[in-house]
Amino acid sequence: MSDASPSMNDAILQVEHLSMKFGGLVAIGDLSFQARRGEITALIGPNGAGKTTVFNCITGFYKPSEGMITLSRRDGSSFLLERLPNHEIPARAKVARTFQNIRLFSGMTLLENLLVAQHNKLMKASGYTVLGLFGFSGYRTASAESIDLARHWLEKADLVDRADDPAGDLPYGAQRRLEIARAMCTGPELLCLDEPAAGLNPKESMALNALLMDIKDNTGTSILLIEHDMAVVMQISDHVVVLEYGRKISDGSPHAVRTDPRVIAAYLGVEDEDVETVLTEVGDEDVIEQLDTGPDSAHGPGTSSSYLAGPVTDTVGHSEGERVTVSKGASKAGQVDARSSAAAASPAAAKQPSAAKSSAAKPATKAQVKPNTPGVSKRRGGRK
Ligand SMILES: Nc1ncnc2c1ncn2[C@@H]1O[C@H](COP(=O)(O)OP(=O)(O)OP(=O)(O)O)[C@@H](O)[C@H]1O
């Protein structure tokens, strides 16, 4: 526990050297990043990059194999989340989350869903006895406060007109907002949202963005967001962390990340021979436009399954001789890094035809790189 009272823009969440292994599979490898208080931090990356695993470590569903996750609250207290029992993470560390698949009580009304979320507070007010049933005044006050809070968040989510309808009757986008309203009823300091825009139409996405910006601007709750919808990520995030195969490949402002060649290569899932083309085209509006419209079908968002995309035919080395099996083509970001290092080490070599450079820079298991072809016409969805 620390005593110093944190101010806005201090780190609310500090992830340090986090690793999560499932048998021989390294889902997260030595990951470090921060989420600042009062900001929206997005965690992005292709399917299987490890985003949900990071959430599961933060929210106590998984205990990490290695590393530290520190949550610093506004009152100055701080918690090592990997050591806290699961049920204490929402109550003591004030971390709430939503899931990729909606988890509402569909037969209950909207209001009831938001009251159930405040169950702990009501139980405490009843002294964990039947006093609540007999109109104990402390319980009555807590009950009235819970209803007020529920109404407040139904209004914020633009759902108050449907307070008495079963949650299952709501359109999909409204159910997503109800989940967020329910999480907010627990008074979180960190709200973790797993793909809140998945399956939403553009109008629903706009309503979601408005709700998240309202939370950020008016509650002081910090948001950690997993999202494949680049329009949402780029519009509302203050800070973006990009994962590929469990490793961080970029970390910075939305602008910095969207023009990072490693991100473009990894996220667009470009072909081997096009990695170099992407490198030369950073800042090209066509490339950025592709990033905005989302990853290619081989990399998501689609089903948001937690499985690797594509055939398992290649490997990437991790620390201490461990290996994670990944789809052929492996780390595109790694290829970009290797290419940049090779060019830095030997500027003359960098001027050679691309096939010669590629064979030095890329892992032996990669497909042979074809001679450099001007333009990007071979890239999937490339410039016309
Ligand atoms: N409980 C588990 N047991 C074994 N492997 C797992 C488990 N959970 C996740 N994985 C593996 O860890 C890797 C990362 O999965 P994760 O779901 O975190 O990725 P993701 O980036 O959230 O993907 P998506 O965008 O598809 O949701 C994948 O290879 C996945 O199959």
XYZ file of C-alpha atoms and ligand atoms in Angstrom:
415
model
C 0.000 0.000 0.000
C 1.332 3.441 -0.905
C 0.300 6.672 0.841
C 0.810 9.245 -1.887
C -2.480 10.456 -3.358
C -2.310 9.961 -7.109
C -3.401 12.771 -9.407
C -5.139 12.490 -12.745
C -2.805 11.143 -15.441
C -0.745 9.085 -13.019
C -0.734 5.422 -13.905
C -3.854 3.717 -12.579
C -2.649 0.390 -13.960
C 0.925 -0.746 -14.309
C 1.603 -4.068 -16.011
C 5.213 -5.199 -15.601
C 6.889 -8.164 -17.264
C 3.621 -10.070 -17.479
C 3.796 -13.592 -18.873
C 1.024 -16.153 -19.172
C 1.794 -19.653 -20.314
C -0.646 -22.433 -21.108
C 1.521 -25.541 -21.109
C 4.067 -24.866 -23.851
C 2.104 -21.973 -25.314
C 3.266 -18.506 -24.336
C 0.080 -16.470 -24.716
C 1.693 -13.364 -23.160
C 5.462 -12.862 -23.138
C 7.168 -10.274 -20.942
C 4.531 -7.591 -21.495
C 4.824 -4.187 -19.832
C 2.555 -1.173 -20.294
C 0.706 1.511 -18.335
C -2.836 2.847 -18.390
C -3.088 6.413 -17.135
C -5.803 7.628 -14.812
C -8.713 9.394 -16.472
C -7.740 8.156 -19.937
C -9.015 5.604 -22.420
C -6.294 3.054 -23.175
C -6.906 0.645 -26.051
C -5.332 -2.781 -26.304
C -5.372 -3.911 -29.921
C -3.865 -6.645 -32.075
C -4.833 -9.459 -34.413
C -6.911 -12.439 -33.232
C -4.986 -14.588 -30.784
C -2.569 -11.763 -29.900
C -3.314 -12.240 -26.197
C -5.600 -9.288 -25.447
C -8.281 -11.229 -23.579
C -5.601 -13.137 -21.697
C -4.256 -9.795 -20.434
C -7.793 -8.870 -19.302
C -8.175 -12.231 -17.614
C -4.944 -11.662 -15.695
C -5.994 -8.136 -14.661
C -9.437 -9.225 -13.507
C -8.279 -12.337 -11.671
C -9.666 -15.024 -14.009
C -6.102 -16.175 -14.599
C -3.145 -15.988 -12.266
C -0.189 -14.939 -14.425
C 2.830 -17.193 -14.750
C 5.101 -14.197 -14.104
C 4.941 -10.454 -13.648
C 3.221 -7.764 -11.623
C -0.044 -5.915 -12.155
C -0.397 -2.867 -9.908
C -3.675 -0.995 -9.571
C -3.407 2.401 -7.870
C -6.642 3.838 -6.534
C -7.535 7.521 -6.188
C -7.334 7.331 -2.395
C -3.654 6.414 -2.656
C -4.049 2.717 -1.920
C -2.557 0.267 -4.389
C -3.074 -3.426 -5.027
C -1.088 -6.176 -6.670
C -3.911 -7.714 -8.664
C -2.127 -11.000 -9.329
C -2.094 -11.613 -5.582
C -5.642 -10.516 -4.805
C -8.359 -13.189 -4.589
C -10.706 -12.906 -7.607
C -13.730 -11.677 -5.717
C -11.752 -8.877 -4.067
C -10.661 -7.326 -7.360
C -14.005 -5.585 -8.036
C -14.709 -4.810 -4.383
C -11.317 -3.608 -3.157
C -9.374 -2.643 -6.276
C -12.527 -1.277 -7.964
C -11.965 -2.972 -11.304
C -15.057 -3.882 -13.372
C -15.212 -5.649 -16.706
C -17.476 -6.669 -19.540
C -16.988 -9.721 -21.744
C -16.811 -10.388 -25.485
C -20.130 -12.220 -25.263
C -22.936 -10.311 -23.566
C -23.651 -11.594 -20.053
C -26.874 -9.912 -18.936
C -29.757 -11.532 -17.061
C -31.943 -11.524 -20.150
C -35.194 -12.401 -18.317
C -34.777 -9.568 -15.805
C -35.702 -5.993 -16.526
C -33.058 -3.399 -17.249
C -33.589 -1.877 -13.806
C -33.292 -5.258 -12.103
C -30.016 -5.930 -13.924
C -28.578 -2.709 -12.531
C -29.881 -3.440 -9.022
C -28.384 -6.930 -8.997
C -25.022 -5.304 -9.754
C -25.382 -3.408 -6.471
C -26.235 -6.523 -4.499
C -23.111 -6.312 -2.323
C -23.891 -2.785 -1.200
C -27.485 -3.761 -0.335
C -26.422 -6.866 1.564
C -23.980 -4.805 3.582
C -26.727 -2.287 4.405
C -28.961 -5.096 5.639
C -26.182 -6.250 7.965
C -26.266 -9.536 6.014
C -29.487 -10.390 7.900
C -33.226 -10.309 7.290
C -33.355 -6.721 8.613
C -33.732 -5.569 5.023
C -37.039 -7.385 4.825
C -38.366 -5.484 7.835
C -37.643 -2.027 6.494
C -34.473 -1.356 8.486
C -33.794 2.344 7.797
C -30.162 1.884 6.696
C -31.340 -0.663 4.178
C -34.145 1.607 2.939
C -31.646 4.424 2.342
C -29.230 2.116 0.523
C -32.068 0.714 -1.551
C -33.240 4.208 -2.596
C -29.661 5.162 -3.470
C -29.277 2.038 -5.595
C -32.424 2.858 -7.536
C -31.208 6.438 -8.073
C -27.842 5.193 -9.324
C -29.522 2.690 -11.639
C -31.760 5.418 -13.042
C -28.731 7.694 -13.512
C -26.907 5.091 -15.608
C -30.016 4.139 -17.564
C -30.298 7.807 -18.527
C -26.617 8.012 -19.460
C -26.978 4.907 -21.619
C -30.130 6.349 -23.203
C -32.181 3.393 -21.944
C -34.381 4.879 -19.254
C -37.528 4.541 -21.393
C -37.042 0.784 -21.395
C -36.251 0.376 -17.690
C -39.079 -2.128 -17.162
C -38.482 -4.223 -20.290
C -36.621 -7.528 -20.137
C -32.959 -6.994 -21.029
C -33.199 -9.771 -23.618
C -35.693 -7.700 -25.646
C -33.179 -4.919 -26.297
C -31.379 -4.538 -29.625
C -27.770 -5.702 -29.542
C -26.191 -2.260 -29.312
C -28.477 -1.303 -26.424
C -27.540 -4.515 -24.581
C -23.878 -3.512 -24.899
C -24.629 -0.109 -23.361
C -26.663 -1.773 -20.605
C -23.671 -3.959 -19.728
C -21.513 -0.867 -19.413
C -24.192 0.869 -17.313
C -24.304 -2.198 -15.081
C -20.528 -2.163 -14.650
C -20.650 1.556 -13.817
C -23.203 0.870 -11.042
C -20.408 -0.866 -9.140
C -18.443 2.427 -8.998
C -15.287 1.200 -10.754
C -12.066 3.196 -10.968
C -10.911 1.020 -13.876
C -13.441 -0.246 -16.401
C -12.186 -3.059 -18.662
C -14.262 -3.500 -21.816
C -13.683 -6.527 -24.050
C -14.739 -5.653 -27.606
C -17.710 -3.439 -26.712
C -18.236 -2.448 -30.361
C -18.297 -6.013 -31.723
C -21.371 -6.547 -33.865
C -22.599 -2.948 -33.598
C -23.852 -0.973 -36.573
C -22.368 2.515 -37.192
C -25.186 4.275 -35.319
C -24.799 1.965 -32.327
C -21.018 2.489 -32.436
C -21.543 6.241 -32.257
C -23.841 5.842 -29.242
C -21.212 3.636 -27.597
C -18.463 6.191 -28.255
C -20.639 8.928 -26.741
C -21.244 6.836 -23.608
C -17.537 6.033 -23.193
C -16.509 9.666 -23.681
C -19.149 10.688 -21.130
C -17.729 8.198 -18.622
C -14.221 9.472 -19.256
C -15.125 13.155 -19.028
C -17.563 13.062 -16.136
C -16.738 10.209 -13.781
C -12.961 9.992 -13.576
C -13.244 6.261 -14.296
C -10.334 5.121 -16.452
C -11.097 2.765 -19.319
C -9.059 -0.128 -20.702
C -10.520 -1.233 -23.985
C -9.978 -4.233 -26.232
C -11.351 -3.361 -29.617
C -11.023 -4.439 -33.238
C -13.095 -1.544 -34.569
C -10.414 0.959 -35.563
C -12.949 3.768 -35.947
C -13.780 3.405 -32.246
C -10.139 2.991 -31.207
C -8.816 5.958 -33.164
C -11.659 8.291 -32.213
C -11.809 7.838 -28.470
C -8.483 6.429 -27.255
C -5.833 8.554 -25.620
C -3.265 5.799 -25.749
C -2.972 2.563 -27.734
C -0.956 -0.563 -26.917
C -0.526 -3.065 -29.753
C 0.109 -6.781 -29.229
C 1.162 -9.430 -31.695
C 1.683 -13.036 -30.584
C 1.672 -12.017 -26.934
C 4.323 -9.340 -27.293
C 4.028 -5.569 -27.396
C 4.954 -4.225 -30.812
C 3.878 -0.609 -30.387
C 2.692 1.756 -27.646
C 1.739 5.400 -28.035
C -0.838 7.883 -29.242
C -3.406 6.736 -31.826
C -1.534 8.741 -34.461
C 1.847 7.249 -33.573
C 0.471 3.721 -33.600
C -1.459 4.002 -36.850
C 1.673 5.096 -38.687
C 3.969 2.530 -37.066
C 5.136 0.128 -39.807
C 5.197 -2.785 -37.366
C 1.529 -2.225 -36.588
C 0.583 -1.856 -40.215
C 2.392 -5.060 -41.096
C 0.976 -7.037 -38.171
C -2.524 -5.673 -38.213
C -3.175 -5.663 -41.898
C -1.711 -9.125 -42.194
C 0.162 -8.144 -45.344
C 1.885 -10.762 -47.432
C 5.610 -11.358 -46.872
C 6.590 -9.614 -50.047
C 4.560 -6.579 -49.112
C 6.120 -5.884 -45.747
C 8.799 -3.796 -47.402
C 6.244 -1.956 -49.448
C 4.371 -1.081 -46.305
C 7.613 0.203 -44.807
C 8.038 2.630 -47.649
C 4.462 3.731 -47.433
C 4.073 4.750 -43.838
C 1.917 7.796 -43.823
C 0.340 6.773 -47.110
C -3.368 7.518 -46.804
C -4.337 4.253 -48.480
C -2.482 2.237 -45.881
C -3.990 4.250 -43.070
C -7.414 3.858 -44.586
C -6.988 0.092 -44.542
C -6.060 0.252 -40.883
C -9.167 2.322 -40.228
C -11.420 -0.165 -41.926
C -10.083 -2.966 -39.753
C -7.869 -5.964 -40.125
C -8.142 -8.373 -43.021
C -10.323 -11.418 -42.659
C -7.413 -13.655 -41.717
C -6.784 -11.563 -38.643
C -10.253 -10.649 -37.388
C -12.411 -9.169 -36.073
C -15.100 -11.576 -37.214
C -15.776 -14.203 -34.649
C -13.330 -12.941 -32.066
C -12.405 -16.487 -31.370
C -9.488 -17.036 -29.116
C -7.736 -19.285 -31.566
C -4.901 -18.630 -33.915
C -5.847 -17.624 -37.409
C -4.618 -19.870 -40.170
C -2.658 -23.109 -40.311
C -0.178 -23.850 -37.553
C 3.109 -24.282 -39.357
C 5.666 -21.953 -37.872
C 7.225 -20.984 -34.560
C 8.453 -17.870 -32.786
C 11.088 -18.057 -30.085
C 10.312 -16.772 -26.594
C 12.523 -16.460 -23.558
C 14.291 -19.390 -21.966
C 14.002 -21.597 -24.991
C 10.214 -21.677 -24.941
C 8.394 -21.530 -28.208
C 4.918 -20.572 -29.161
C 3.330 -22.117 -32.198
C 1.910 -19.561 -34.543
C 0.457 -19.430 -38.003
C 2.762 -19.405 -41.004
C 4.135 -15.956 -41.660
C 4.730 -15.472 -37.926
C 5.410 -11.999 -36.644
C 5.033 -9.411 -39.364
C 6.177 -6.811 -36.872
C 9.276 -8.925 -36.273
C 9.994 -8.901 -39.982
C 9.727 -5.125 -40.056
C 12.084 -4.860 -37.075
C 14.548 -7.286 -38.650
C 14.440 -5.358 -41.904
C 15.036 -2.050 -40.112
C 17.962 -3.487 -38.102
C 19.534 -4.949 -41.222
C 19.219 -1.615 -42.995
C 20.737 0.223 -40.015
C 23.637 -2.237 -39.774
C 24.383 -2.087 -43.463
C 22.996 0.904 -45.332
C 24.588 -0.403 -48.528
C 22.764 -3.686 -48.185
C 19.549 -1.764 -47.688
C 19.939 -0.411 -51.207
C 20.218 -3.935 -52.690
C 17.230 -5.575 -54.354
C 14.730 -6.723 -51.774
C 15.130 -10.466 -52.297
C 18.747 -10.319 -51.188
C 17.919 -8.205 -48.152
C 14.978 -10.337 -47.177
C 16.842 -13.570 -47.070
C 19.203 -12.039 -44.510
C 16.579 -10.345 -42.433
C 13.824 -12.900 -42.273
C 13.637 -16.192 -40.427
C 14.600 -19.165 -42.564
C 11.147 -20.651 -42.212
C 9.460 -17.785 -44.030
C 8.404 -18.053 -47.614
C 10.982 -16.678 -50.024
C 10.503 -13.010 -50.713
C 9.930 -12.147 -54.314
C 11.954 -9.417 -56.039
C 10.875 -5.964 -55.132
C 7.881 -4.881 -57.131
C 7.067 -1.204 -57.235
C 3.671 -0.197 -55.910
C 1.341 -2.102 -53.671
C -0.883 -3.781 -56.193
C -0.094 -7.242 -54.813
C -1.095 -6.340 -51.281
C -4.464 -7.600 -50.196
C -6.886 -4.750 -50.558
C -4.014 -2.661 -51.922
C -4.121 0.606 -53.755
C -5.922 0.583 -57.019
N -7.381 -21.132 -21.266
C -6.540 -21.255 -22.295
N -5.882 -22.413 -22.496
C -5.021 -22.547 -23.543
N -4.746 -21.575 -24.419
C -5.379 -20.401 -24.253
C -6.301 -20.172 -23.187
N -6.770 -18.889 -23.285
C -6.166 -18.362 -24.358
N -5.336 -19.263 -24.934
C -4.491 -19.035 -26.105
O -3.736 -17.860 -25.862
C -3.601 -17.120 -27.066
C -4.141 -15.715 -26.865
O -5.564 -15.807 -26.779
P -6.467 -14.543 -26.460
O -7.884 -15.001 -26.394
O -5.931 -13.836 -25.277
O -6.234 -13.623 -27.757
P -7.012 -12.326 -28.198
O -5.994 -11.354 -28.656
O -7.948 -11.876 -27.136
O -7.834 -12.863 -29.442
P -9.274 -12.420 -29.988
O -9.089 -11.094 -30.640
O -9.588 -13.508 -30.959
O -10.215 -12.404 -28.826
C -4.316 -17.899 -28.143
O -3.372 -18.688 -28.795
C -5.288 -18.754 -27.362
O -5.623 -19.925 -28.055
